[in-house]
Amino acid sequence: MNFELVLQIILVVVSVALVFAILLHKGRGGGMSDMFGGGVTSGLSSSGVAERNLNRLTVTLAVVWGGIIIALGIMSRFSGDF
């Protein structure tokens, strides 16, 4: 299996996970999480632990997503497939 293909598959999984993590954030002023019934419940958000962990997860997923995009860009630049 090609390493580039593995990165592309991981990119799809990370992209879907990032979308779900963003939708789970507590809506501020009619966000998407309220529309779909998601978001952190008010009982959990009072402590802030769940909100902080969700923020960390979202930032981590975004950094991984960006790293994969850069790696795939560099790989395609030097592979000769344009």
PDB file with SEQRES, HELIX, SHEET and CRYST1 records, atoms N, CA, C and O in Angstrom:
SEQRES   1 A   82  MET ASN PHE GLU LEU VAL LEU GLN ILE ILE LEU VAL VAL          
SEQRES   2 A   82  VAL SER VAL ALA LEU VAL PHE ALA ILE LEU LEU HIS LYS          
SEQRES   3 A   82  GLY ARG GLY GLY GLY MET SER ASP MET PHE GLY GLY GLY          
SEQRES   4 A   82  VAL THR SER GLY LEU SER SER SER GLY VAL ALA GLU ARG          
SEQRES   5 A   82  ASN LEU ASN ARG LEU THR VAL THR LEU ALA VAL VAL TRP          
SEQRES   6 A   82  GLY GLY ILE ILE ILE ALA LEU GLY ILE MET SER ARG PHE          
SEQRES   7 A   82  SER GLY ASP PHE                                              
HELIX    1 AA1 PHE A    3  LEU A   24  1                                  22    
HELIX    2 AA2 MET A   32  MET A   35  1                                   4    
HELIX    3 AA3 SER A   42  SER A   45  1                                   4    
HELIX    4 AA4 VAL A   49  SER A   79  1                                  31    
CRYST1    1.000    1.000    1.000  90.00  90.00  90.00 P 1           1          
ATOM      1  N   MET A   1       0.849  -1.184   0.000  1.00  0.00           N  
ATOM      2  CA  MET A   1       0.000   0.000   0.000  1.00  0.00           C  
ATOM      3  C   MET A   1       0.893   1.244   0.000  1.00  0.00           C  
ATOM      4  O   MET A   1       1.897   1.304   0.709  1.00  0.00           O  
ATOM      5  N   ASN A   2       0.518   2.206  -0.784  1.00  0.00           N  
ATOM      6  CA  ASN A   2       1.268   3.433  -0.953  1.00  0.00           C  
ATOM      7  C   ASN A   2       1.078   4.337   0.275  1.00  0.00           C  
ATOM      8  O   ASN A   2      -0.026   4.450   0.807  1.00  0.00           O  
ATOM      9  N   PHE A   3       2.178   4.980   0.720  1.00  0.00           N  
ATOM     10  CA  PHE A   3       2.112   5.863   1.887  1.00  0.00           C  
ATOM     11  C   PHE A   3       1.203   7.059   1.624  1.00  0.00           C  
ATOM     12  O   PHE A   3       0.510   7.531   2.525  1.00  0.00           O  
ATOM     13  N   GLU A   4       1.208   7.540   0.397  1.00  0.00           N  
ATOM     14  CA  GLU A   4       0.338   8.670   0.038  1.00  0.00           C  
ATOM     15  C   GLU A   4      -1.135   8.281   0.148  1.00  0.00           C  
ATOM     16  O   GLU A   4      -1.959   9.080   0.592  1.00  0.00           O  
ATOM     17  N   LEU A   5      -1.461   7.065  -0.253  1.00  0.00           N  
ATOM     18  CA  LEU A   5      -2.835   6.582  -0.134  1.00  0.00           C  
ATOM     19  C   LEU A   5      -3.246   6.456   1.319  1.00  0.00           C  
ATOM     20  O   LEU A   5      -4.378   6.780   1.678  1.00  0.00           O  
ATOM     21  N   VAL A   6      -2.338   5.990   2.156  1.00  0.00           N  
ATOM     22  CA  VAL A   6      -2.623   5.880   3.589  1.00  0.00           C  
ATOM     23  C   VAL A   6      -2.899   7.260   4.180  1.00  0.00           C  
ATOM     24  O   VAL A   6      -3.836   7.427   4.961  1.00  0.00           O  
ATOM     25  N   LEU A   7      -2.083   8.249   3.809  1.00  0.00           N  
ATOM     26  CA  LEU A   7      -2.317   9.611   4.289  1.00  0.00           C  
ATOM     27  C   LEU A   7      -3.653  10.170   3.806  1.00  0.00           C  
ATOM     28  O   LEU A   7      -4.326  10.888   4.545  1.00  0.00           O  
ATOM     29  N   GLN A   8      -4.036   9.852   2.588  1.00  0.00           N  
ATOM     30  CA  GLN A   8      -5.319  10.327   2.069  1.00  0.00           C  
ATOM     31  C   GLN A   8      -6.487   9.709   2.825  1.00  0.00           C  
ATOM     32  O   GLN A   8      -7.479  10.385   3.099  1.00  0.00           O  
ATOM     33  N   ILE A   9      -6.374   8.432   3.164  1.00  0.00           N  
ATOM     34  CA  ILE A   9      -7.435   7.778   3.928  1.00  0.00           C  
ATOM     35  C   ILE A   9      -7.517   8.376   5.334  1.00  0.00           C  
ATOM     36  O   ILE A   9      -8.607   8.632   5.846  1.00  0.00           O  
ATOM     37  N   ILE A  10      -6.354   8.595   5.948  1.00  0.00           N  
ATOM     38  CA  ILE A  10      -6.347   9.225   7.278  1.00  0.00           C  
ATOM     39  C   ILE A  10      -6.920  10.632   7.204  1.00  0.00           C  
ATOM     40  O   ILE A  10      -7.616  11.069   8.121  1.00  0.00           O  
ATOM     41  N   LEU A  11      -6.630  11.350   6.111  1.00  0.00           N  
ATOM     42  CA  LEU A  11      -7.157  12.706   5.938  1.00  0.00           C  
ATOM     43  C   LEU A  11      -8.675  12.712   5.900  1.00  0.00           C  
ATOM     44  O   LEU A  11      -9.299  13.594   6.489  1.00  0.00           O  
ATOM     45  N   VAL A  12      -9.280  11.752   5.223  1.00  0.00           N  
ATOM     46  CA  VAL A  12     -10.741  11.677   5.163  1.00  0.00           C  
ATOM     47  C   VAL A  12     -11.314  11.427   6.557  1.00  0.00           C  
ATOM     48  O   VAL A  12     -12.297  12.057   6.947  1.00  0.00           O  
ATOM     49  N   VAL A  13     -10.704  10.514   7.302  1.00  0.00           N  
ATOM     50  CA  VAL A  13     -11.185  10.197   8.652  1.00  0.00           C  
ATOM     51  C   VAL A  13     -11.041  11.414   9.569  1.00  0.00           C  
ATOM     52  O   VAL A  13     -11.961  11.739  10.321  1.00  0.00           O  
ATOM     53  N   VAL A  14      -9.890  12.085   9.509  1.00  0.00           N  
ATOM     54  CA  VAL A  14      -9.666  13.270  10.340  1.00  0.00           C  
ATOM     55  C   VAL A  14     -10.614  14.397   9.942  1.00  0.00           C  
ATOM     56  O   VAL A  14     -11.094  15.129  10.808  1.00  0.00           O  
ATOM     57  N   SER A  15     -10.892  14.547   8.658  1.00  0.00           N  
ATOM     58  CA  SER A  15     -11.813  15.593   8.196  1.00  0.00           C  
ATOM     59  C   SER A  15     -13.211  15.385   8.742  1.00  0.00           C  
ATOM     60  O   SER A  15     -13.849  16.331   9.203  1.00  0.00           O  
ATOM     61  N   VAL A  16     -13.691  14.155   8.692  1.00  0.00           N  
ATOM     62  CA  VAL A  16     -15.029  13.853   9.224  1.00  0.00           C  
ATOM     63  C   VAL A  16     -15.053  14.070  10.734  1.00  0.00           C  
ATOM     64  O   VAL A  16     -16.011  14.632  11.265  1.00  0.00           O  
ATOM     65  N   ALA A  17     -14.006  13.627  11.428  1.00  0.00           N  
ATOM     66  CA  ALA A  17     -13.943  13.811  12.878  1.00  0.00           C  
ATOM     67  C   ALA A  17     -13.887  15.289  13.233  1.00  0.00           C  
ATOM     68  O   ALA A  17     -14.483  15.708  14.225  1.00  0.00           O  
ATOM     69  N   LEU A  18     -13.182  16.082  12.442  1.00  0.00           N  
ATOM     70  CA  LEU A  18     -13.096  17.521  12.692  1.00  0.00           C  
ATOM     71  C   LEU A  18     -14.451  18.195  12.506  1.00  0.00           C  
ATOM     72  O   LEU A  18     -14.820  19.071  13.289  1.00  0.00           O  
ATOM     73  N   VAL A  19     -15.184  17.800  11.491  1.00  0.00           N  
ATOM     74  CA  VAL A  19     -16.529  18.365  11.282  1.00  0.00           C  
ATOM     75  C   VAL A  19     -17.427  18.046  12.478  1.00  0.00           C  
ATOM     76  O   VAL A  19     -18.134  18.920  12.978  1.00  0.00           O  
ATOM     77  N   PHE A  20     -17.397  16.791  12.935  1.00  0.00           N  
ATOM     78  CA  PHE A  20     -18.222  16.431  14.090  1.00  0.00           C  
ATOM     79  C   PHE A  20     -17.776  17.159  15.348  1.00  0.00           C  
ATOM     80  O   PHE A  20     -18.619  17.567  16.147  1.00  0.00           O  
ATOM     81  N   ALA A  21     -16.472  17.333  15.545  1.00  0.00           N  
ATOM     82  CA  ALA A  21     -15.983  18.044  16.723  1.00  0.00           C  
ATOM     83  C   ALA A  21     -16.427  19.505  16.690  1.00  0.00           C  
ATOM     84  O   ALA A  21     -16.785  20.069  17.724  1.00  0.00           O  
ATOM     85  N   ILE A  22     -16.404  20.112  15.518  1.00  0.00           N  
ATOM     86  CA  ILE A  22     -16.846  21.507  15.404  1.00  0.00           C  
ATOM     87  C   ILE A  22     -18.342  21.620  15.672  1.00  0.00           C  
ATOM     88  O   ILE A  22     -18.790  22.559  16.329  1.00  0.00           O  
ATOM     89  N   LEU A  23     -19.114  20.659  15.161  1.00  0.00           N  
ATOM     90  CA  LEU A  23     -20.563  20.705  15.376  1.00  0.00           C  
ATOM     91  C   LEU A  23     -20.940  20.447  16.830  1.00  0.00           C  
ATOM     92  O   LEU A  23     -22.016  20.859  17.262  1.00  0.00           O  
ATOM     93  N   LEU A  24     -20.083  19.777  17.593  1.00  0.00           N  
ATOM     94  CA  LEU A  24     -20.387  19.508  18.991  1.00  0.00           C  
ATOM     95  C   LEU A  24     -20.165  20.701  19.902  1.00  0.00           C  
ATOM     96  O   LEU A  24     -20.639  20.708  21.038  1.00  0.00           O  
ATOM     97  N   HIS A  25     -19.453  21.710  19.420  1.00  0.00           N  
ATOM     98  CA  HIS A  25     -19.222  22.885  20.254  1.00  0.00           C  
ATOM     99  C   HIS A  25     -20.534  23.556  20.600  1.00  0.00           C  
ATOM    100  O   HIS A  25     -21.481  23.566  19.814  1.00  0.00           O  
ATOM    101  N   LYS A  26     -20.564  24.112  21.786  1.00  0.00           N  
ATOM    102  CA  LYS A  26     -21.777  24.781  22.246  1.00  0.00           C  
ATOM    103  C   LYS A  26     -22.038  25.989  21.361  1.00  0.00           C  
ATOM    104  O   LYS A  26     -21.166  26.835  21.160  1.00  0.00           O  
ATOM    105  N   GLY A  27     -23.252  26.052  20.839  1.00  0.00           N  
ATOM    106  CA  GLY A  27     -23.590  27.144  19.938  1.00  0.00           C  
ATOM    107  C   GLY A  27     -23.695  28.466  20.658  1.00  0.00           C  
ATOM    108  O   GLY A  27     -24.229  28.546  21.764  1.00  0.00           O  
ATOM    109  N   ARG A  28     -23.185  29.494  20.028  1.00  0.00           N  
ATOM    110  CA  ARG A  28     -23.308  30.837  20.590  1.00  0.00           C  
ATOM    111  C   ARG A  28     -24.124  31.653  19.593  1.00  0.00           C  
ATOM    112  O   ARG A  28     -23.613  32.110  18.570  1.00  0.00           O  
ATOM    113  N   GLY A  29     -25.375  31.821  19.908  1.00  0.00           N  
ATOM    114  CA  GLY A  29     -26.236  32.593  19.031  1.00  0.00           C  
ATOM    115  C   GLY A  29     -26.759  31.807  17.855  1.00  0.00           C  
ATOM    116  O   GLY A  29     -26.664  32.263  16.715  1.00  0.00           O  
ATOM    117  N   GLY A  30     -27.317  30.623  18.109  1.00  0.00           N  
ATOM    118  CA  GLY A  30     -27.928  29.840  17.042  1.00  0.00           C  
ATOM    119  C   GLY A  30     -26.935  29.096  16.191  1.00  0.00           C  
ATOM    120  O   GLY A  30     -27.025  29.116  14.964  1.00  0.00           O  
ATOM    121  N   GLY A  31     -25.989  28.439  16.828  1.00  0.00           N  
ATOM    122  CA  GLY A  31     -24.986  27.686  16.082  1.00  0.00           C  
ATOM    123  C   GLY A  31     -25.550  26.391  15.517  1.00  0.00           C  
ATOM    124  O   GLY A  31     -26.691  26.025  15.801  1.00  0.00           O  
ATOM    125  N   MET A  32     -24.755  25.708  14.726  1.00  0.00           N  
ATOM    126  CA  MET A  32     -25.164  24.454  14.105  1.00  0.00           C  
ATOM    127  C   MET A  32     -25.427  23.370  15.140  1.00  0.00           C  
ATOM    128  O   MET A  32     -26.247  22.483  14.902  1.00  0.00           O  
ATOM    129  N   SER A  33     -24.747  23.420  16.288  1.00  0.00           N  
ATOM    130  CA  SER A  33     -24.933  22.378  17.288  1.00  0.00           C  
ATOM    131  C   SER A  33     -26.358  22.416  17.855  1.00  0.00           C  
ATOM    132  O   SER A  33     -26.913  21.369  18.189  1.00  0.00           O  
ATOM    133  N   ASP A  34     -26.943  23.586  17.966  1.00  0.00           N  
ATOM    134  CA  ASP A  34     -28.323  23.677  18.442  1.00  0.00           C  
ATOM    135  C   ASP A  34     -29.297  23.118  17.415  1.00  0.00           C  
ATOM    136  O   ASP A  34     -30.310  22.520  17.781  1.00  0.00           O  
ATOM    137  N   MET A  35     -29.003  23.305  16.151  1.00  0.00           N  
ATOM    138  CA  MET A  35     -29.882  22.825  15.102  1.00  0.00           C  
ATOM    139  C   MET A  35     -29.959  21.298  15.092  1.00  0.00           C  
ATOM    140  O   MET A  35     -31.025  20.720  14.881  1.00  0.00           O  
ATOM    141  N   PHE A  36     -28.805  20.649  15.325  1.00  0.00           N  
ATOM    142  CA  PHE A  36     -28.760  19.197  15.283  1.00  0.00           C  
ATOM    143  C   PHE A  36     -28.913  18.557  16.651  1.00  0.00           C  
ATOM    144  O   PHE A  36     -28.807  17.336  16.769  1.00  0.00           O  
ATOM    145  N   GLY A  37     -29.158  19.345  17.686  1.00  0.00           N  
ATOM    146  CA  GLY A  37     -29.358  18.787  19.015  1.00  0.00           C  
ATOM    147  C   GLY A  37     -28.062  18.403  19.699  1.00  0.00           C  
ATOM    148  O   GLY A  37     -28.082  17.652  20.674  1.00  0.00           O  
ATOM    149  N   GLY A  38     -26.943  18.898  19.214  1.00  0.00           N  
ATOM    150  CA  GLY A  38     -25.653  18.556  19.812  1.00  0.00           C  
ATOM    151  C   GLY A  38     -25.240  19.596  20.816  1.00  0.00           C  
ATOM    152  O   GLY A  38     -26.073  20.283  21.407  1.00  0.00           O  
ATOM    153  N   GLY A  39     -23.979  19.701  20.997  1.00  0.00           N  
ATOM    154  CA  GLY A  39     -23.433  20.671  21.935  1.00  0.00           C  
ATOM    155  C   GLY A  39     -23.248  20.070  23.301  1.00  0.00           C  
ATOM    156  O   GLY A  39     -23.804  19.020  23.622  1.00  0.00           O  
ATOM    157  N   VAL A  40     -22.457  20.752  24.102  1.00  0.00           N  
ATOM    158  CA  VAL A  40     -22.200  20.306  25.463  1.00  0.00           C  
ATOM    159  C   VAL A  40     -23.383  20.718  26.315  1.00  0.00           C  
ATOM    160  O   VAL A  40     -23.818  21.869  26.266  1.00  0.00           O  
ATOM    161  N   THR A  41     -23.906  19.785  27.094  1.00  0.00           N  
ATOM    162  CA  THR A  41     -25.073  20.088  27.918  1.00  0.00           C  
ATOM    163  C   THR A  41     -24.710  21.110  28.981  1.00  0.00           C  
ATOM    164  O   THR A  41     -23.543  21.262  29.341  1.00  0.00           O  
ATOM    165  N   SER A  42     -25.718  21.805  29.478  1.00  0.00           N  
ATOM    166  CA  SER A  42     -25.462  22.866  30.441  1.00  0.00           C  
ATOM    167  C   SER A  42     -24.913  22.322  31.755  1.00  0.00           C  
ATOM    168  O   SER A  42     -24.167  23.018  32.443  1.00  0.00           O  
ATOM    169  N   GLY A  43     -25.266  21.097  32.113  1.00  0.00           N  
ATOM    170  CA  GLY A  43     -24.742  20.513  33.341  1.00  0.00           C  
ATOM    171  C   GLY A  43     -23.255  20.249  33.253  1.00  0.00           C  
ATOM    172  O   GLY A  43     -22.537  20.402  34.242  1.00  0.00           O  
ATOM    173  N   LEU A  44     -22.785  19.858  32.087  1.00  0.00           N  
ATOM    174  CA  LEU A  44     -21.358  19.602  31.930  1.00  0.00           C  
ATOM    175  C   LEU A  44     -20.576  20.874  31.673  1.00  0.00           C  
ATOM    176  O   LEU A  44     -19.409  20.968  32.052  1.00  0.00           O  
ATOM    177  N   SER A  45     -21.192  21.844  31.043  1.00  0.00           N  
ATOM    178  CA  SER A  45     -20.447  23.047  30.679  1.00  0.00           C  
ATOM    179  C   SER A  45     -20.234  23.964  31.872  1.00  0.00           C  
ATOM    180  O   SER A  45     -19.408  24.875  31.807  1.00  0.00           O  
ATOM    181  N   SER A  46     -20.969  23.741  32.972  1.00  0.00           N  
ATOM    182  CA  SER A  46     -20.760  24.591  34.136  1.00  0.00           C  
ATOM    183  C   SER A  46     -19.377  24.376  34.719  1.00  0.00           C  
ATOM    184  O   SER A  46     -18.770  25.317  35.231  1.00  0.00           O  
ATOM    185  N   SER A  47     -18.864  23.141  34.651  1.00  0.00           N  
ATOM    186  CA  SER A  47     -17.518  22.888  35.156  1.00  0.00           C  
ATOM    187  C   SER A  47     -16.472  23.324  34.146  1.00  0.00           C  
ATOM    188  O   SER A  47     -15.359  23.690  34.524  1.00  0.00           O  
ATOM    189  N   GLY A  48     -16.807  23.290  32.898  1.00  0.00           N  
ATOM    190  CA  GLY A  48     -15.883  23.723  31.863  1.00  0.00           C  
ATOM    191  C   GLY A  48     -14.908  22.651  31.422  1.00  0.00           C  
ATOM    192  O   GLY A  48     -14.169  22.854  30.459  1.00  0.00           O  
ATOM    193  N   VAL A  49     -14.888  21.509  32.106  1.00  0.00           N  
ATOM    194  CA  VAL A  49     -13.932  20.450  31.765  1.00  0.00           C  
ATOM    195  C   VAL A  49     -14.256  19.853  30.398  1.00  0.00           C  
ATOM    196  O   VAL A  49     -13.365  19.672  29.567  1.00  0.00           O  
ATOM    197  N   ALA A  50     -15.512  19.553  30.171  1.00  0.00           N  
ATOM    198  CA  ALA A  50     -15.904  18.964  28.887  1.00  0.00           C  
ATOM    199  C   ALA A  50     -15.667  19.942  27.746  1.00  0.00           C  
ATOM    200  O   ALA A  50     -15.238  19.550  26.661  1.00  0.00           O  
ATOM    201  N   GLU A  51     -15.945  21.200  27.991  1.00  0.00           N  
ATOM    202  CA  GLU A  51     -15.726  22.225  26.958  1.00  0.00           C  
ATOM    203  C   GLU A  51     -14.239  22.369  26.635  1.00  0.00           C  
ATOM    204  O   GLU A  51     -13.859  22.478  25.470  1.00  0.00           O  
ATOM    205  N   ARG A  52     -13.403  22.368  27.671  1.00  0.00           N  
ATOM    206  CA  ARG A  52     -11.960  22.475  27.450  1.00  0.00           C  
ATOM    207  C   ARG A  52     -11.421  21.261  26.700  1.00  0.00           C  
ATOM    208  O   ARG A  52     -10.602  21.399  25.792  1.00  0.00           O  
ATOM    209  N   ASN A  53     -11.886  20.068  27.084  1.00  0.00           N  
ATOM    210  CA  ASN A  53     -11.428  18.862  26.397  1.00  0.00           C  
ATOM    211  C   ASN A  53     -11.875  18.846  24.943  1.00  0.00           C  
ATOM    212  O   ASN A  53     -11.128  18.412  24.067  1.00  0.00           O  
ATOM    213  N   LEU A  54     -13.095  19.319  24.683  1.00  0.00           N  
ATOM    214  CA  LEU A  54     -13.575  19.398  23.304  1.00  0.00           C  
ATOM    215  C   LEU A  54     -12.760  20.412  22.507  1.00  0.00           C  
ATOM    216  O   LEU A  54     -12.469  20.187  21.332  1.00  0.00           O  
ATOM    217  N   ASN A  55     -12.391  21.523  23.136  1.00  0.00           N  
ATOM    218  CA  ASN A  55     -11.537  22.510  22.472  1.00  0.00           C  
ATOM    219  C   ASN A  55     -10.177  21.915  22.134  1.00  0.00           C  
ATOM    220  O   ASN A  55      -9.663  22.114  21.033  1.00  0.00           O  
ATOM    221  N   ARG A  56      -9.595  21.185  23.082  1.00  0.00           N  
ATOM    222  CA  ARG A  56      -8.285  20.556  22.844  1.00  0.00           C  
ATOM    223  C   ARG A  56      -8.370  19.533  21.727  1.00  0.00           C  
ATOM    224  O   ARG A  56      -7.486  19.463  20.874  1.00  0.00           O  
ATOM    225  N   LEU A  57      -9.436  18.738  21.731  1.00  0.00           N  
ATOM    226  CA  LEU A  57      -9.617  17.738  20.684  1.00  0.00           C  
ATOM    227  C   LEU A  57      -9.751  18.406  19.314  1.00  0.00           C  
ATOM    228  O   LEU A  57      -9.160  17.947  18.337  1.00  0.00           O  
ATOM    229  N   THR A  58     -10.518  19.477  19.246  1.00  0.00           N  
ATOM    230  CA  THR A  58     -10.721  20.178  17.983  1.00  0.00           C  
ATOM    231  C   THR A  58      -9.414  20.779  17.476  1.00  0.00           C  
ATOM    232  O   THR A  58      -9.106  20.677  16.289  1.00  0.00           O  
ATOM    233  N   VAL A  59      -8.648  21.403  18.362  1.00  0.00           N  
ATOM    234  CA  VAL A  59      -7.371  21.995  17.957  1.00  0.00           C  
ATOM    235  C   VAL A  59      -6.404  20.908  17.512  1.00  0.00           C  
ATOM    236  O   VAL A  59      -5.692  21.087  16.523  1.00  0.00           O  
ATOM    237  N   THR A  60      -6.365  19.787  18.223  1.00  0.00           N  
ATOM    238  CA  THR A  60      -5.488  18.678  17.848  1.00  0.00           C  
ATOM    239  C   THR A  60      -5.857  18.127  16.480  1.00  0.00           C  
ATOM    240  O   THR A  60      -4.984  17.883  15.648  1.00  0.00           O  
ATOM    241  N   LEU A  61      -7.148  17.931  16.247  1.00  0.00           N  
ATOM    242  CA  LEU A  61      -7.589  17.443  14.941  1.00  0.00           C  
ATOM    243  C   LEU A  61      -7.238  18.433  13.839  1.00  0.00           C  
ATOM    244  O   LEU A  61      -6.836  18.029  12.748  1.00  0.00           O  
ATOM    245  N   ALA A  62      -7.387  19.722  14.114  1.00  0.00           N  
ATOM    246  CA  ALA A  62      -7.063  20.735  13.110  1.00  0.00           C  
ATOM    247  C   ALA A  62      -5.573  20.747  12.792  1.00  0.00           C  
ATOM    248  O   ALA A  62      -5.191  20.911  11.633  1.00  0.00           O  
ATOM    249  N   VAL A  63      -4.730  20.575  13.799  1.00  0.00           N  
ATOM    250  CA  VAL A  63      -3.282  20.546  13.571  1.00  0.00           C  
ATOM    251  C   VAL A  63      -2.897  19.297  12.782  1.00  0.00           C  
ATOM    252  O   VAL A  63      -2.079  19.373  11.865  1.00  0.00           O  
ATOM    253  N   VAL A  64      -3.479  18.146  13.129  1.00  0.00           N  
ATOM    254  CA  VAL A  64      -3.206  16.911  12.381  1.00  0.00           C  
ATOM    255  C   VAL A  64      -3.673  17.061  10.940  1.00  0.00           C  
ATOM    256  O   VAL A  64      -2.967  16.664  10.013  1.00  0.00           O  
ATOM    257  N   TRP A  65      -4.862  17.635  10.745  1.00  0.00           N  
ATOM    258  CA  TRP A  65      -5.402  17.847   9.404  1.00  0.00           C  
ATOM    259  C   TRP A  65      -4.459  18.729   8.585  1.00  0.00           C  
ATOM    260  O   TRP A  65      -4.147  18.416   7.436  1.00  0.00           O  
ATOM    261  N   GLY A  66      -4.009  19.829   9.182  1.00  0.00           N  
ATOM    262  CA  GLY A  66      -3.092  20.727   8.485  1.00  0.00           C  
ATOM    263  C   GLY A  66      -1.766  20.061   8.161  1.00  0.00           C  
ATOM    264  O   GLY A  66      -1.211  20.270   7.082  1.00  0.00           O  
ATOM    265  N   GLY A  67      -1.256  19.264   9.084  1.00  0.00           N  
ATOM    266  CA  GLY A  67      -0.012  18.554   8.842  1.00  0.00           C  
ATOM    267  C   GLY A  67      -0.120  17.567   7.697  1.00  0.00           C  
ATOM    268  O   GLY A  67       0.797  17.443   6.885  1.00  0.00           O  
ATOM    269  N   ILE A  68      -1.244  16.864   7.634  1.00  0.00           N  
ATOM    270  CA  ILE A  68      -1.448  15.907   6.546  1.00  0.00           C  
ATOM    271  C   ILE A  68      -1.563  16.630   5.211  1.00  0.00           C  
ATOM    272  O   ILE A  68      -1.024  16.168   4.205  1.00  0.00           O  
ATOM    273  N   ILE A  69      -2.265  17.764   5.197  1.00  0.00           N  
ATOM    274  CA  ILE A  69      -2.391  18.544   3.965  1.00  0.00           C  
ATOM    275  C   ILE A  69      -1.017  19.000   3.474  1.00  0.00           C  
ATOM    276  O   ILE A  69      -0.717  18.910   2.283  1.00  0.00           O  
ATOM    277  N   ILE A  70      -0.192  19.486   4.389  1.00  0.00           N  
ATOM    278  CA  ILE A  70       1.147  19.928   4.007  1.00  0.00           C  
ATOM    279  C   ILE A  70       1.984  18.753   3.514  1.00  0.00           C  
ATOM    280  O   ILE A  70       2.686  18.865   2.509  1.00  0.00           O  
ATOM    281  N   ALA A  71       1.910  17.620   4.226  1.00  0.00           N  
ATOM    282  CA  ALA A  71       2.681  16.437   3.818  1.00  0.00           C  
ATOM    283  C   ALA A  71       2.255  15.946   2.444  1.00  0.00           C  
ATOM    284  O   ALA A  71       3.103  15.599   1.621  1.00  0.00           O  
ATOM    285  N   LEU A  72       0.958  15.912   2.186  1.00  0.00           N  
ATOM    286  CA  LEU A  72       0.485  15.474   0.872  1.00  0.00           C  
ATOM    287  C   LEU A  72       0.899  16.455  -0.222  1.00  0.00           C  
ATOM    288  O   LEU A  72       1.214  16.049  -1.340  1.00  0.00           O  
ATOM    289  N   GLY A  73       0.897  17.739   0.104  1.00  0.00           N  
ATOM    290  CA  GLY A  73       1.339  18.741  -0.862  1.00  0.00           C  
ATOM    291  C   GLY A  73       2.806  18.587  -1.212  1.00  0.00           C  
ATOM    292  O   GLY A  73       3.188  18.677  -2.379  1.00  0.00           O  
ATOM    293  N   ILE A  74       3.624  18.354  -0.201  1.00  0.00           N  
ATOM    294  CA  ILE A  74       5.057  18.163  -0.442  1.00  0.00           C  
ATOM    295  C   ILE A  74       5.292  16.872  -1.223  1.00  0.00           C  
ATOM    296  O   ILE A  74       6.112  16.835  -2.140  1.00  0.00           O  
ATOM    297  N   MET A  75       4.570  15.819  -0.855  1.00  0.00           N  
ATOM    298  CA  MET A  75       4.738  14.544  -1.554  1.00  0.00           C  
ATOM    299  C   MET A  75       4.336  14.657  -3.023  1.00  0.00           C  
ATOM    300  O   MET A  75       5.010  14.111  -3.896  1.00  0.00           O  
ATOM    301  N   SER A  76       3.249  15.358  -3.293  1.00  0.00           N  
ATOM    302  CA  SER A  76       2.820  15.484  -4.689  1.00  0.00           C  
ATOM    303  C   SER A  76       3.758  16.409  -5.471  1.00  0.00           C  
ATOM    304  O   SER A  76       3.936  16.239  -6.677  1.00  0.00           O  
ATOM    305  N   ARG A  77       4.343  17.365  -4.799  1.00  0.00           N  
ATOM    306  CA  ARG A  77       5.294  18.296  -5.458  1.00  0.00           C  
ATOM    307  C   ARG A  77       6.531  17.557  -5.934  1.00  0.00           C  
ATOM    308  O   ARG A  77       7.030  17.820  -7.028  1.00  0.00           O  
ATOM    309  N   PHE A  78       7.029  16.634  -5.122  1.00  0.00           N  
ATOM    310  CA  PHE A  78       8.277  15.954  -5.456  1.00  0.00           C  
ATOM    311  C   PHE A  78       8.084  14.594  -6.115  1.00  0.00           C  
ATOM    312  O   PHE A  78       9.055  13.936  -6.488  1.00  0.00           O  
ATOM    313  N   SER A  79       6.822  14.172  -6.260  1.00  0.00           N  
ATOM    314  CA  SER A  79       6.610  12.865  -6.891  1.00  0.00           C  
ATOM    315  C   SER A  79       6.544  12.965  -8.419  1.00  0.00           C  
ATOM    316  O   SER A  79       6.708  11.961  -9.112  1.00  0.00           O  
ATOM    317  N   GLY A  80       6.308  14.160  -8.939  1.00  0.00           N  
ATOM    318  CA  GLY A  80       6.229  14.339 -10.380  1.00  0.00           C  
ATOM    319  C   GLY A  80       4.834  14.151 -10.930  1.00  0.00           C  
ATOM    320  O   GLY A  80       4.645  14.263 -12.141  1.00  0.00           O  
ATOM    321  N   ASP A  81       3.853  13.870 -10.098  1.00  0.00           N  
ATOM    322  CA  ASP A  81       2.457  13.729 -10.547  1.00  0.00           C  
ATOM    323  C   ASP A  81       1.759  15.075 -10.415  1.00  0.00           C  
ATOM    324  O   ASP A  81       1.398  15.492  -9.314  1.00  0.00           O  
ATOM    325  N   PHE A  82       1.575  15.741 -11.531  1.00  0.00           N  
ATOM    326  CA  PHE A  82       0.920  17.061 -11.481  1.00  0.00           C  
ATOM    327  C   PHE A  82      -0.386  17.020 -12.205  1.00  0.00           C  
ATOM    328  O   PHE A  82      -1.086  18.031 -12.274  1.00  0.00           O  
TER     329      PHE A  82                                                      
END                                                                             
